[in-house]
Coordinates of C-alpha atoms in Angstrom, one line a residue:
Chain A
X7 CA -46.9 -27.0 22.4
X8 CA -49.0 -25.3 25.0
X9 CA -47.1 -22.1 24.7
X10 CA -49.0 -21.6 21.4
X11 CA -52.1 -21.0 23.3
X12 CA -50.8 -17.7 24.6
X13 CA -51.3 -14.6 22.6
X14 CA -47.9 -13.1 23.9
X15 CA -46.1 -16.3 22.7
X16 CA -47.7 -16.2 19.2
X17 CA -46.6 -12.6 18.7
X18 CA -43.2 -13.4 20.1
X19 CA -42.8 -16.3 17.7
X20 CA -43.9 -14.3 14.7
X21 CA -41.4 -11.6 15.6
X22 CA -38.8 -14.2 16.1
X23 CA -39.3 -15.9 12.7
X24 CA -39.2 -12.5 11.0
X25 CA -36.0 -11.6 12.8
X26 CA -34.5 -15.1 11.9
X27 CA -35.2 -14.3 8.2
X28 CA -34.2 -10.6 8.0
X29 CA -31.1 -10.4 10.2
X30 CA -28.9 -13.0 8.1
X31 CA -30.5 -11.7 4.8
X32 CA -29.0 -8.2 5.3
X33 CA -26.1 -9.6 7.3
X34 CA -24.7 -11.5 4.4
X35 CA -24.1 -8.4 2.4
X36 CA -22.4 -6.7 5.4
X37 CA -20.2 -9.7 5.8
X38 CA -19.5 -9.8 2.0
X39 CA -18.3 -6.0 2.3
X40 CA -16.3 -6.8 5.5
X41 CA -18.7 -4.5 7.6
X42 CA -19.7 -7.2 9.9
X43 CA -19.8 -4.8 12.8
X44 CA -22.1 -2.2 11.1
X45 CA -25.1 -3.7 12.7
X46 CA -23.6 -3.2 16.2
X47 CA -23.0 0.4 15.5
X48 CA -26.5 0.9 14.3
X49 CA -27.7 -0.9 17.4
X50 CA -25.9 1.6 19.6
X51 CA -27.4 4.6 17.6
X52 CA -31.0 3.1 17.9
X53 CA -30.9 3.5 21.7
X54 CA -31.3 7.2 21.2
X55 CA -34.5 6.3 19.2
X56 CA -35.8 4.0 22.2
X57 CA -35.0 6.9 24.7
X58 CA -36.8 9.5 22.4
X59 CA -39.8 7.1 22.0
X60 CA -40.1 7.0 26.0
X61 CA -39.7 10.7 26.3
X62 CA -42.2 11.7 23.6
X63 CA -44.5 8.7 24.4
X64 CA -44.2 7.5 20.7
X65 CA -43.6 3.9 19.7
X66 CA -40.0 3.0 20.5
X67 CA -39.9 0.6 17.5
X68 CA -40.9 3.3 15.1
X69 CA -38.5 5.9 16.8
X70 CA -35.7 3.5 16.8
X71 CA -36.2 2.9 13.1
X72 CA -36.2 6.6 12.3
X73 CA -33.1 7.4 14.4
X74 CA -31.1 4.3 13.2
X75 CA -32.0 5.0 9.5
X76 CA -30.7 8.5 10.0
X77 CA -27.6 7.1 11.7
X78 CA -27.0 4.7 8.9
X79 CA -27.3 7.4 6.2
X80 CA -24.8 9.5 8.2
X81 CA -22.4 6.5 8.4
X82 CA -22.6 6.2 4.6
X83 CA -21.9 9.8 4.1
X84 CA -18.9 9.5 6.4
X85 CA -17.7 6.7 4.2
X86 CA -17.8 8.8 1.1
X87 CA -16.4 12.0 2.4
X88 CA -14.2 11.4 5.4
X89 CA -12.0 8.5 4.5
X90 CA -9.2 9.1 6.9
X91 CA -11.0 10.5 9.9
X92 CA -14.1 8.2 9.3
X93 CA -13.5 5.9 12.2
X94 CA -13.4 8.8 14.8
X95 CA -16.7 10.1 13.4
X96 CA -18.3 6.6 13.7
X97 CA -17.0 6.3 17.2
X98 CA -18.7 9.6 18.1
X99 CA -21.9 8.4 16.5
X100 CA -22.0 5.1 18.3
X101 CA -21.2 6.4 21.8
X102 CA -23.3 9.5 21.3
X103 CA -26.2 7.3 20.3
X104 CA -25.9 5.2 23.5
X105 CA -25.4 8.2 25.8
X106 CA -28.5 9.8 24.1
X107 CA -30.6 6.8 24.8
X108 CA -29.6 6.7 28.5
X109 CA -30.1 10.6 28.9
X110 CA -33.6 10.6 27.2
X111 CA -34.9 7.7 29.2
X112 CA -33.8 9.2 32.5
X113 CA -35.4 12.6 31.4
X114 CA -38.7 10.8 30.9
X115 CA -40.9 11.2 34.0
X116 CA -40.8 8.0 36.0
X117 CA -38.2 6.5 33.5
X118 CA -35.0 4.9 34.5
X119 CA -32.3 3.0 32.8
X120 CA -34.0 -0.2 33.8
X121 CA -36.7 0.4 31.2
X122 CA -33.9 0.3 28.5
X123 CA -32.8 -3.3 29.5
X124 CA -35.7 -5.1 27.7
X125 CA -34.6 -3.2 24.5
X126 CA -30.9 -3.9 25.0
X127 CA -31.3 -7.7 25.5
X128 CA -34.7 -8.6 24.2
X129 CA -37.8 -9.6 26.0
X130 CA -40.8 -11.8 24.8
X131 CA -43.5 -10.7 27.1
X132 CA -43.3 -7.1 26.1
X133 CA -43.9 -7.6 22.3
X134 CA -47.2 -5.7 21.9
X135 CA -50.0 -5.9 19.2
X136 CA -48.6 -2.6 17.7
X137 CA -45.0 -3.8 17.8
X138 CA -46.0 -6.9 15.7
X139 CA -47.6 -4.7 13.1
X140 CA -44.5 -2.6 12.9
X141 CA -42.2 -5.6 12.8
X142 CA -44.3 -7.1 9.9
X143 CA -44.1 -4.1 7.8
X144 CA -40.4 -3.4 8.4
X145 CA -39.5 -7.1 7.8
X146 CA -41.4 -7.1 4.4
X147 CA -39.3 -4.1 3.4
X148 CA -36.0 -5.8 4.4
X149 CA -37.1 -9.1 2.5
X150 CA -38.1 -7.2 -0.7
X151 CA -34.7 -5.5 -0.8
X152 CA -32.5 -8.4 0.1
X153 CA -34.0 -10.8 -2.1
X154 CA -35.4 -8.6 -5.0
X155 CA -32.2 -6.8 -5.4
X156 CA -29.9 -9.6 -4.6
X157 CA -27.9 -9.5 -8.0
X158 CA -27.3 -5.8 -7.6
X159 CA -26.4 -6.0 -4.0
X160 CA -24.1 -8.9 -4.6
X161 CA -22.3 -7.1 -7.4
X162 CA -21.8 -4.0 -5.3
X163 CA -20.7 -5.9 -2.3
X164 CA -18.3 -8.1 -4.3
X165 CA -16.5 -5.4 -6.3
X166 CA -17.6 -1.8 -6.0
X167 CA -15.4 -0.5 -8.7
X168 CA -16.5 -3.0 -11.3
X169 CA -20.2 -2.4 -10.3
X170 CA -19.7 1.2 -11.1
X171 CA -18.3 0.4 -14.5
X172 CA -21.4 -1.7 -15.2
X173 CA -23.5 1.4 -14.6
X174 CA -25.1 0.3 -11.4
X175 CA -26.2 3.1 -9.1
X176 CA -23.5 2.2 -6.5
X177 CA -24.1 5.1 -4.1
X178 CA -27.8 4.4 -4.0
X179 CA -27.3 0.8 -3.4
X180 CA -24.8 1.4 -0.7
X181 CA -27.3 3.7 1.0
X182 CA -30.0 1.2 0.6
X183 CA -27.9 -1.5 2.2
X184 CA -27.2 0.8 5.2
X185 CA -30.9 1.8 5.5
X186 CA -32.0 -1.9 5.3
X187 CA -29.5 -2.8 8.1
X188 CA -30.9 0.0 10.2
X189 CA -34.5 -1.2 9.5
X190 CA -33.3 -4.8 10.5
X191 CA -32.0 -3.5 13.8
X192 CA -35.4 -2.1 14.6
X193 CA -37.0 -5.4 13.6
X194 CA -34.8 -7.5 15.8
X195 CA -34.7 -5.1 18.7
X196 CA -37.8 -6.7 20.6
X197 CA -36.6 -10.2 20.4
X198 CA -32.8 -10.2 20.6
X199 CA -32.2 -6.7 21.8
X200 CA -30.0 -3.9 20.5
X201 CA -26.6 -5.1 21.8
X202 CA -27.1 -8.7 20.4
X203 CA -28.6 -7.9 17.0
X204 CA -25.4 -7.8 15.2
X205 CA -24.6 -11.4 16.2
X206 CA -27.6 -12.6 14.4
X207 CA -26.7 -10.8 11.3
X208 CA -23.2 -12.2 11.3
X209 CA -22.9 -15.5 12.9
X210 CA -25.5 -17.5 10.9
X211 CA -23.6 -16.4 7.7
X212 CA -20.3 -17.3 9.1
X213 CA -21.9 -20.7 10.2
X214 CA -23.4 -21.3 6.7
X215 CA -20.1 -20.6 5.0
X216 CA -18.6 -23.6 6.6
X217 CA -20.6 -25.9 4.4
X218 CA -21.1 -23.8 1.1
X219 CA -19.3 -22.8 -2.1
X220 CA -21.9 -20.5 -3.5
X221 CA -23.5 -17.2 -2.3
X222 CA -27.0 -18.5 -3.0
X223 CA -26.5 -21.5 -0.9
X224 CA -24.9 -19.4 1.9
X225 CA -27.9 -17.1 1.8
X226 CA -30.4 -20.0 2.1
X227 CA -28.6 -21.8 4.8
X228 CA -27.9 -18.7 6.8
X229 CA -31.6 -17.8 6.7
X230 CA -32.5 -21.4 7.8
X231 CA -30.1 -21.3 10.7
X232 CA -31.5 -17.9 11.6
X233 CA -35.0 -19.2 11.8
X234 CA -34.1 -22.4 13.6
X235 CA -32.2 -20.5 16.4
X236 CA -34.8 -17.8 16.9
X237 CA -37.6 -20.2 17.2
X238 CA -35.4 -22.6 19.4
X239 CA -34.4 -19.7 21.5
X240 CA -37.9 -18.2 22.0
X241 CA -39.3 -21.6 23.0
X242 CA -36.4 -22.3 25.3
X243 CA -36.8 -18.8 26.9
X244 CA -40.5 -19.7 27.6
X245 CA -39.7 -22.9 29.3
X246 CA -36.6 -22.1 31.2
X247 CA -37.3 -18.5 32.0
X248 CA -34.0 -17.2 30.4
X249 CA -33.6 -14.0 28.5
X250 CA -34.4 -14.7 24.7
X251 CA -31.7 -12.6 23.2
X252 CA -28.9 -14.2 25.1
X253 CA -30.4 -17.8 24.3
X254 CA -30.7 -17.1 20.7
X255 CA -27.2 -15.7 20.3
X256 CA -25.7 -18.7 22.3
X257 CA -27.6 -21.2 20.1
X258 CA -26.2 -19.4 17.0
X259 CA -22.7 -19.6 18.2
X260 CA -23.4 -23.3 19.1
X261 CA -24.6 -23.8 15.5
X262 CA -21.4 -22.2 14.1
X263 CA -19.2 -24.5 16.3
X264 CA -21.2 -27.6 15.2
X265 CA -21.0 -26.8 11.6
X266 CA -17.4 -26.0 11.7
X267 CA -16.6 -29.3 13.3
X268 CA -18.9 -31.1 10.8
X269 CA -17.4 -29.2 7.8
X270 CA -13.8 -30.4 8.3
X271 CA -14.2 -33.9 7.0
X272 CA -16.6 -32.5 4.3
X273 CA -13.9 -30.3 3.0
X274 CA -11.3 -32.9 3.0
X275 CA -13.8 -35.2 0.9
X276 CA -14.4 -32.4 -1.5
X277 CA -10.7 -31.7 -2.1
X278 CA -10.1 -35.4 -2.7
X279 CA -13.0 -35.5 -5.2
X280 CA -11.6 -32.5 -7.0
X281 CA -8.2 -34.0 -7.2
X282 CA -9.7 -37.3 -8.6
X283 CA -11.8 -35.4 -11.1
X284 CA -8.7 -33.8 -12.6
X285 CA -6.3 -36.5 -13.4
X286 CA -4.3 -34.1 -15.6
X287 CA -4.2 -31.3 -13.1
X288 CA -1.8 -30.5 -10.3
X289 CA -1.2 -33.5 -8.1
X290 CA -2.2 -33.0 -4.5
X291 CA 1.4 -33.4 -3.3
X292 CA 4.6 -32.6 -4.6
X293 CA 6.3 -35.3 -6.6
X294 CA 9.8 -34.5 -7.3
X295 CA 11.6 -36.9 -9.6
X296 CA 14.0 -39.0 -7.5
X297 CA 17.0 -38.1 -9.7
X298 CA 16.5 -34.5 -9.0
X299 CA 15.8 -34.5 -5.3
X300 CA 18.9 -34.4 -3.2
X301 CA 17.3 -35.9 -0.1
X302 CA 16.0 -34.1 2.9
X303 CA 17.4 -30.7 3.8
X304 CA 19.8 -30.7 1.0
X305 CA 20.5 -27.4 -0.7
X306 CA 21.3 -27.4 -4.3
Chain B
X6 CA -14.1 -0.3 -40.5
X7 CA -14.7 3.4 -39.3
X8 CA -12.0 5.3 -37.5
X9 CA -14.3 6.9 -34.9
X10 CA -12.4 7.3 -31.8
X11 CA -13.7 5.0 -29.0
X12 CA -11.5 6.6 -26.3
X13 CA -10.2 10.1 -26.5
X14 CA -8.2 11.8 -23.8
X15 CA -7.1 15.4 -24.3
X16 CA -4.7 17.2 -22.0
X17 CA -5.8 15.0 -19.1
X18 CA -4.5 15.8 -15.6
X19 CA -5.3 13.9 -12.5
X20 CA -4.0 13.7 -8.9
X21 CA -4.0 11.0 -6.3
X22 CA -4.1 12.7 -2.9
X23 CA -2.4 15.9 -3.9
X24 CA 0.3 14.3 -5.9
X25 CA 0.0 14.9 -9.6
X26 CA 0.0 11.5 -11.4
X27 CA -1.2 12.5 -14.9
X28 CA 0.2 15.7 -16.2
X29 CA -1.5 16.4 -19.5
X30 CA -1.8 13.1 -21.4
X31 CA -3.3 12.7 -24.9
X32 CA -4.4 9.3 -26.0
X33 CA -6.9 8.1 -28.7
X34 CA -8.0 4.7 -29.4
X35 CA -9.9 4.1 -32.6
X36 CA -12.6 1.6 -33.4
X37 CA -11.1 -2.0 -33.7
X38 CA -7.5 -1.0 -32.4
X39 CA -5.6 -2.7 -29.8
X40 CA -3.6 -0.3 -27.8
X41 CA -1.2 -1.2 -24.9
X42 CA -0.4 1.3 -22.3
X43 CA 3.2 0.7 -21.1
X44 CA 5.4 2.2 -18.4
X45 CA 7.1 1.6 -15.1
X46 CA 5.4 1.4 -11.8
X47 CA 4.1 4.8 -10.8
X48 CA 4.2 6.1 -14.4
X49 CA 0.4 6.8 -14.3
X50 CA -0.8 4.0 -16.6
X51 CA -3.2 2.5 -14.1
X52 CA -4.4 6.0 -13.3
X53 CA -5.0 6.8 -16.9
X54 CA -7.3 3.8 -17.5
X55 CA -9.1 4.4 -14.1
X56 CA -9.7 8.0 -15.3
X57 CA -11.4 6.7 -18.4
X58 CA -13.8 4.6 -16.5
X59 CA -14.4 7.4 -14.0
X60 CA -12.7 5.9 -11.0
X61 CA -10.2 8.8 -10.7
X62 CA -11.4 12.4 -10.8
X63 CA -9.8 14.4 -13.7
X64 CA -8.6 17.8 -12.5
X65 CA -8.1 19.2 -16.1
X66 CA -8.6 18.0 -19.7
X67 CA -11.3 16.2 -21.6
X68 CA -12.2 12.4 -21.8
X69 CA -14.7 11.2 -24.3
X70 CA -16.1 7.6 -24.6
X71 CA -17.8 6.6 -27.9
X72 CA -17.9 10.3 -28.7
X73 CA -19.7 11.3 -25.6
X74 CA -18.0 13.3 -22.7
X75 CA -17.4 10.7 -20.0
X76 CA -19.3 12.5 -17.3
X77 CA -22.5 12.2 -19.5
X78 CA -21.7 8.7 -20.8
X79 CA -24.3 6.2 -19.7
X80 CA -24.0 3.2 -22.1
X81 CA -21.8 1.1 -19.8
X82 CA -22.8 -2.1 -21.3
X83 CA -20.5 -1.2 -24.2
X84 CA -17.6 -1.3 -22.0
X85 CA -16.0 -4.3 -20.4
X86 CA -13.7 -3.6 -17.5
X87 CA -11.1 -6.1 -16.1
X88 CA -9.7 -4.6 -13.0
X89 CA -6.2 -5.4 -11.6
X90 CA -6.5 -8.8 -10.0
X91 CA -6.4 -8.7 -6.3
X92 CA -5.7 -11.5 -3.8
X93 CA -8.3 -10.0 -1.4
X94 CA -11.2 -12.4 -1.2
X95 CA -14.7 -11.3 -0.4
X96 CA -16.2 -12.2 3.0
X97 CA -18.7 -14.7 1.5
X98 CA -18.1 -17.6 -0.9
X99 CA -19.2 -17.1 -4.5
X100 CA -19.1 -19.5 -7.4
X101 CA -17.6 -18.7 -10.8
X102 CA -21.1 -18.3 -12.4
X103 CA -22.3 -15.9 -9.7
X104 CA -19.2 -13.6 -10.2
X105 CA -19.5 -13.6 -13.9
X106 CA -23.3 -13.0 -13.8
X107 CA -22.5 -9.6 -12.2
X108 CA -21.0 -8.7 -15.5
X109 CA -24.3 -9.3 -17.3
X110 CA -26.3 -6.9 -15.1
X111 CA -25.5 -4.0 -17.5
X112 CA -27.6 -5.8 -20.1
X113 CA -30.6 -6.6 -17.9
X114 CA -33.6 -4.7 -16.7
X115 CA -33.7 -4.4 -12.9
X116 CA -31.4 -7.4 -12.7
X117 CA -33.9 -9.8 -14.0
X118 CA -32.1 -12.6 -15.8
X119 CA -33.8 -14.3 -18.8
X120 CA -32.6 -17.4 -20.7
X121 CA -30.4 -15.3 -23.0
X122 CA -28.7 -13.8 -20.0
X123 CA -27.8 -17.2 -18.6
X124 CA -26.6 -18.3 -22.0
X125 CA -24.4 -15.2 -22.3
X126 CA -22.8 -16.0 -19.0
X127 CA -22.2 -19.6 -20.1
X128 CA -20.6 -18.4 -23.4
X129 CA -18.3 -16.0 -21.5
X130 CA -17.1 -18.9 -19.4
X131 CA -16.6 -21.0 -22.5
X132 CA -14.6 -18.3 -24.1
X133 CA -12.0 -18.3 -21.2
X134 CA -12.2 -22.1 -20.9
X135 CA -13.7 -22.1 -17.4
X136 CA -17.0 -23.7 -18.1
X137 CA -16.1 -26.8 -16.3
X138 CA -15.4 -24.8 -13.1
X139 CA -18.7 -22.8 -13.2
X140 CA -20.0 -24.2 -10.0
X141 CA -16.7 -24.0 -8.2
X142 CA -16.0 -21.5 -5.5
X143 CA -13.8 -18.5 -6.8
X144 CA -11.6 -19.0 -3.7
X145 CA -10.6 -22.4 -4.9
X146 CA -9.0 -21.1 -8.2
X147 CA -5.4 -20.2 -9.1
X148 CA -4.4 -16.8 -9.9
X149 CA -4.5 -17.4 -13.7
X150 CA -7.9 -18.9 -13.3
X151 CA -9.3 -16.1 -11.3
X152 CA -8.0 -13.7 -13.9
X153 CA -9.9 -15.7 -16.6
X154 CA -13.1 -15.3 -14.5
X155 CA -12.6 -11.6 -14.2
X156 CA -12.3 -11.5 -18.0
X157 CA -15.4 -13.7 -18.5
X158 CA -17.2 -11.2 -16.2
X159 CA -16.3 -8.4 -18.5
X160 CA -17.2 -10.4 -21.7
X161 CA -20.6 -11.4 -20.3
X162 CA -22.2 -8.1 -21.4
X163 CA -20.7 -8.6 -25.1
X164 CA -18.8 -5.3 -24.9
X165 CA -17.5 -3.4 -27.8
X166 CA -14.6 -2.0 -25.8
X167 CA -12.4 -4.0 -23.5
X168 CA -10.3 -2.0 -20.8
X169 CA -7.9 -4.4 -19.0
X170 CA -5.5 -3.3 -16.2
X171 CA -2.5 -5.7 -16.1
X172 CA -4.3 -8.8 -17.2
X173 CA -1.2 -10.9 -17.2
X174 CA 0.2 -10.0 -13.7
X175 CA 0.6 -13.1 -11.8
X176 CA -0.9 -15.5 -14.4
X177 CA 0.6 -18.8 -15.0
X178 CA 1.8 -19.7 -18.6
X179 CA -1.2 -21.9 -19.5
X180 CA -3.6 -19.2 -18.5
X181 CA -1.6 -16.6 -20.4
X182 CA -2.0 -18.6 -23.6
X183 CA -5.8 -18.9 -22.9
X184 CA -6.1 -15.2 -22.3
X185 CA -4.0 -14.2 -25.5
X186 CA -6.3 -16.5 -27.6
X187 CA -9.5 -15.2 -26.0
X188 CA -8.3 -11.6 -26.7
X189 CA -7.4 -12.5 -30.2
X190 CA -10.8 -13.8 -30.8
X191 CA -12.5 -10.6 -29.5
X192 CA -10.2 -8.6 -31.7
X193 CA -11.2 -10.7 -34.8
X194 CA -14.8 -10.0 -33.9
X195 CA -14.2 -6.4 -34.0
X196 CA -13.7 -5.4 -30.4
X197 CA -11.6 -2.4 -29.4
X198 CA -9.1 -2.9 -26.6
X199 CA -7.0 -0.8 -24.3
X200 CA -4.8 -2.6 -21.9
X201 CA -2.3 -1.7 -19.3
X202 CA 0.8 -4.0 -19.5
X203 CA 4.0 -4.2 -17.8
X204 CA 5.6 -5.7 -20.8
X205 CA 4.2 -7.0 -24.1
X206 CA 4.8 -10.6 -23.6
X207 CA 2.5 -13.1 -25.3
X208 CA 0.1 -10.4 -26.4
X209 CA 2.8 -8.8 -28.6
X210 CA 1.4 -10.0 -31.9
X211 CA -2.0 -8.6 -31.2
X212 CA -1.0 -5.0 -30.3
X213 CA -1.4 -2.4 -33.0
X214 CA 0.1 0.5 -31.0
X215 CA 1.9 1.1 -27.8
X216 CA 1.7 4.2 -25.7
X217 CA 4.5 4.5 -23.1
X218 CA 4.1 6.7 -20.1
X219 CA 6.7 8.2 -17.9
X220 CA 6.0 10.3 -14.8
X221 CA 2.5 11.0 -16.0
X222 CA 3.5 12.2 -19.5
X223 CA 3.3 10.3 -22.9
X224 CA 6.7 9.3 -23.8
X225 CA 6.0 7.3 -27.0
X226 CA 2.9 6.8 -29.1
X227 CA 3.3 4.5 -32.1
X228 CA 4.6 1.0 -33.1
X229 CA 5.2 -1.4 -30.0
X230 CA 8.8 -1.1 -28.9
X231 CA 10.8 -4.1 -29.7
X232 CA 12.2 -6.0 -26.7
X233 CA 16.1 -6.1 -27.0
X234 CA 18.7 -8.0 -25.3
X235 CA 18.0 -9.9 -22.2
X236 CA 14.4 -8.6 -22.2
X237 CA 13.7 -10.3 -25.5
X238 CA 14.5 -13.8 -24.1
X239 CA 11.5 -16.0 -23.8
X240 CA 10.3 -16.4 -20.2
X241 CA 12.1 -13.3 -19.1
X242 CA 10.5 -12.2 -16.0
X243 CA 10.5 -8.4 -15.7
X244 CA 10.8 -7.4 -12.1
X245 CA 11.7 -4.0 -10.8
X246 CA 13.1 -4.6 -7.2
X247 CA 14.3 -0.9 -7.2
X248 CA 10.9 0.6 -7.7
X249 CA 10.0 2.4 -4.5
X250 CA 7.2 0.4 -2.8
X251 CA 3.8 2.0 -2.7
X252 CA 4.4 4.7 -5.4
X253 CA 1.1 3.8 -6.8
X254 CA -1.3 2.4 -4.1
X255 CA -3.2 -0.6 -5.5
X256 CA -6.7 0.3 -5.2
X257 CA -8.9 -2.8 -5.5
X258 CA -12.4 -1.3 -5.3
X259 CA -13.2 -4.3 -3.1
X260 CA -14.3 -1.9 -0.3
X261 CA -11.7 0.2 1.1

């Protein structure tokens, strides 16, 4: 545990834990709405924010927050108004965001694309004091929204039309989901990097689903997986000198595979228990009375 | 019993894309009435109920709910909506209780659930005979059980008006009987009901009035038409293989 003696590791671990909580917490709603790749799109847009931060000598984390929130709002507006051509508009936004980031960073005196790489793939040693403050504030916002409004966000993500008929402010909640996803991208940028952030939003949720039947349990297990892999990945990265973002994502995928393998016998046992609990219910297998069945392959 | 109109449509026109689907329909549902909206595929019956709940923009005409113009209507807790059932599952597992709880949000403040809200959810599940499946995943349910869950979700807010879009479509016989009984009890308790049906079926004894649509116009408004000939046989499954596919796109609302 000697890594805890280093200030940069303390900062990195705090950031990692917050990423592990927030990314699956908003990711579960994106997965529920079948917008699993939204985080990836926002990650591309955030590159322009990082580039602008370098160019204007402002905090890249806050600039990335600002630009990705604007991008997320734009994506929601596209979803409302431009149904058919929406994907083209989104493609332009994503690649424009990426190109903007590369352009701005190269316009910065002494800047080059190599400055960008720690933001693309994550880096522990560069998490500064001010980054940690920003990450704590942004993570608090994400947790308040995803936990405090869980019933509303669940209802809207489950069935948008029904949510509207219950009088929920559906447009506002959709916008809030998009903005919260954008904020999460900025939180996760330093640890896992912009290109890998979406994995941490989606894969822990997919892994948790292998074991669960309820939304609440999926939420809790996904966050637990998120925290476990971000801490595990950060510590591994310290000892082995491997990039943290890639380590965390590979660990998450490993967790998904392990849980999938583990879940197969569990699902079988559950199905048997269900069949046993319902003696009057449908039998698990077809039982055609012998007098009516004409043997294999016979067509009546 | 008052005769105040709960739903009132006057000269309503609506379009999907640029194709006119409703061409000036009038429809009044009074307090305590059970009205069935009938018609072939593409006749506009789904669009008509979806215009009532504000899911389809109205190009001309007026809609009132409980005497208030629909655009200014805010008391959504008084309305229980059962959408057409979809097979599209959500991306994350959810239990029966979690889904039904969504229906209670209209009666809560900021989505905070009190004891009374949890009891209302349990009561709604009891009404449709799904209390024993409360903790099961909705993905594990049959079509009929899923439909019962959607009705429980609508009943969780104890609405005065129930709007149901094809509640019997793809529902097994056992569930159809449960649904008919649930609906009967709601009607006895004073609920007003507007339902889209493909045929009257087991709900026939409950229905006060039938409105038949054809090509976006009201063809008949009065006593429920009596089924004749082969249609009257029990268990007759009314299928229209000749109906052009996709005349009325099924819009689920489960994220398009």
